[in-house]
Short mmCIF file of C-alpha atoms and ligand atoms in Angstrom, two decimals:
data_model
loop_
_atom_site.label_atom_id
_atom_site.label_comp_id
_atom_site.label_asym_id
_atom_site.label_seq_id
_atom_site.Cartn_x
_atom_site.Cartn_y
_atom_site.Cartn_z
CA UNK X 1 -151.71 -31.18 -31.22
CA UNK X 2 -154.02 -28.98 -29.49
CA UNK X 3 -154.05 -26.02 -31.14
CA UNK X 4 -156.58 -24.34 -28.91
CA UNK X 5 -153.93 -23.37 -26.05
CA UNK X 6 -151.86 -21.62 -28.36
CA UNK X 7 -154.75 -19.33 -29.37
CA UNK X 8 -155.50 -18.58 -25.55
CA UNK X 9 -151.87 -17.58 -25.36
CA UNK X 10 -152.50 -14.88 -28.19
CA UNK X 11 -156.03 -13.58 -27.52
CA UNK X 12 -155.76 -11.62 -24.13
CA UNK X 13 -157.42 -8.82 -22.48
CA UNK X 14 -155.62 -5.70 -21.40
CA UNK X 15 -156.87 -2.86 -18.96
CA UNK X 16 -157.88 -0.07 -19.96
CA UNK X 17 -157.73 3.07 -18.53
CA UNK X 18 -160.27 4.85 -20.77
CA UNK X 19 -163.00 2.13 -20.32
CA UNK X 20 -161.64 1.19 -16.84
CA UNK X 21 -161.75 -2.39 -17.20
CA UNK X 22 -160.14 -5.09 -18.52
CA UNK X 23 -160.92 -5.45 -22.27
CA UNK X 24 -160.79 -7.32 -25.00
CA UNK X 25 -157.71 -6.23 -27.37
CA UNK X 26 -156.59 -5.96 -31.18
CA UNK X 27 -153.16 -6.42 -31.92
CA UNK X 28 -151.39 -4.03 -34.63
CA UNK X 29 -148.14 -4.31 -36.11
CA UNK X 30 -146.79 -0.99 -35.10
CA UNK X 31 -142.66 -1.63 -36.09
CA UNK X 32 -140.92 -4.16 -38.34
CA UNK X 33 -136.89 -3.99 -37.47
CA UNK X 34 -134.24 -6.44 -38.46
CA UNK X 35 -134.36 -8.64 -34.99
CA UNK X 36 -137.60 -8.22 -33.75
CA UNK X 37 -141.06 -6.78 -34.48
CA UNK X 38 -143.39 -4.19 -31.93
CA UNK X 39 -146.78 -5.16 -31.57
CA UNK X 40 -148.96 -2.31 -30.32
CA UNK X 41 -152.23 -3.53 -28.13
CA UNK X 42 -155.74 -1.59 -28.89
CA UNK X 43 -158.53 -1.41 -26.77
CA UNK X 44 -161.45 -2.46 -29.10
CA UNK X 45 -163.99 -0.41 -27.40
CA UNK X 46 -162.55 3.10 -27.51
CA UNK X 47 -159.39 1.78 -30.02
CA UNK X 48 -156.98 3.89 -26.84
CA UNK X 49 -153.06 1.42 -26.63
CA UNK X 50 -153.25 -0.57 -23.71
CA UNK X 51 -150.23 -1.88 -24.05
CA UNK X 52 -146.85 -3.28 -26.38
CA UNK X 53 -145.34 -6.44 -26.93
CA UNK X 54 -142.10 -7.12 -28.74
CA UNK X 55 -141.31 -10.12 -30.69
CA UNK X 56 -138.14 -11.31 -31.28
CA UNK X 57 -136.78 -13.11 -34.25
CA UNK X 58 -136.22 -16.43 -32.63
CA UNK X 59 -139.87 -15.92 -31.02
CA UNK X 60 -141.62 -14.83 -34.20
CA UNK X 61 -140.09 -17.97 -35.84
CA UNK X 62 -142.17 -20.32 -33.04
CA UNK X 63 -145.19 -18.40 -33.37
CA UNK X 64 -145.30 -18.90 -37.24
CA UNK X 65 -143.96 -22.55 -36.99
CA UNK X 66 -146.98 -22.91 -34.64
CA UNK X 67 -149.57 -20.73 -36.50
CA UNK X 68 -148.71 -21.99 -40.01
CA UNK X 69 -145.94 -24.74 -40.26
CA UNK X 70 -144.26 -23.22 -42.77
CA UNK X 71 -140.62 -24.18 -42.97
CA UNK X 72 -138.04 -21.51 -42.07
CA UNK X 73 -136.29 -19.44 -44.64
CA UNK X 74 -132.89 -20.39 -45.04
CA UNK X 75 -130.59 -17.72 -46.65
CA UNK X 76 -131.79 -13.90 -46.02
CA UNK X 77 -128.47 -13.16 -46.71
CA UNK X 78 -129.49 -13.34 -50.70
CA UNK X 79 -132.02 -10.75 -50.00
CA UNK X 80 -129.17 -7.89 -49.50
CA UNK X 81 -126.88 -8.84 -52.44
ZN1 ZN H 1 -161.02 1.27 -23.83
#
């Protein structure tokens, strides 16, 4: 495994407008819904959003599979009842 391209594919710069360059970013969780989960990008210089990523279900799955291995969960459906 070589785990070191998946962590290029996560840590990214953005440009920013403020600083008028490309910077380096932090990533925030800005919305949890049922199918997929917004990701708001801050400059870490002057902390101004750069920019938004969504994540979808089926995506967040892979990056969690990759990041931790954990198995997925197999009956949300209990969760409800
Ligand atoms: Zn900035």
């Amino acid at each position: 495994m070589n785990q070191q391209q998946f962590e290029n594919f996560t840590a990214s710069s953005l440009y920013c407008e403020k600083c008028k360059a490309a910077m380096p970013v932090r990533e925030r969780l800005l919305l949890v819904l049922p199918d997929r989960e917004i990701f708001d990008y801050l400059c870490t210089e002057c902390g101004s959003s750069v920019g938004r990523r969504e994540i979808t279900a089926g995506e967040k799955m892979l990056t969690q599979a990759m990041a931790r291995r954990r198995p997925p969960r197999k009956s949300v459906r209990q969760l409800t009842q």
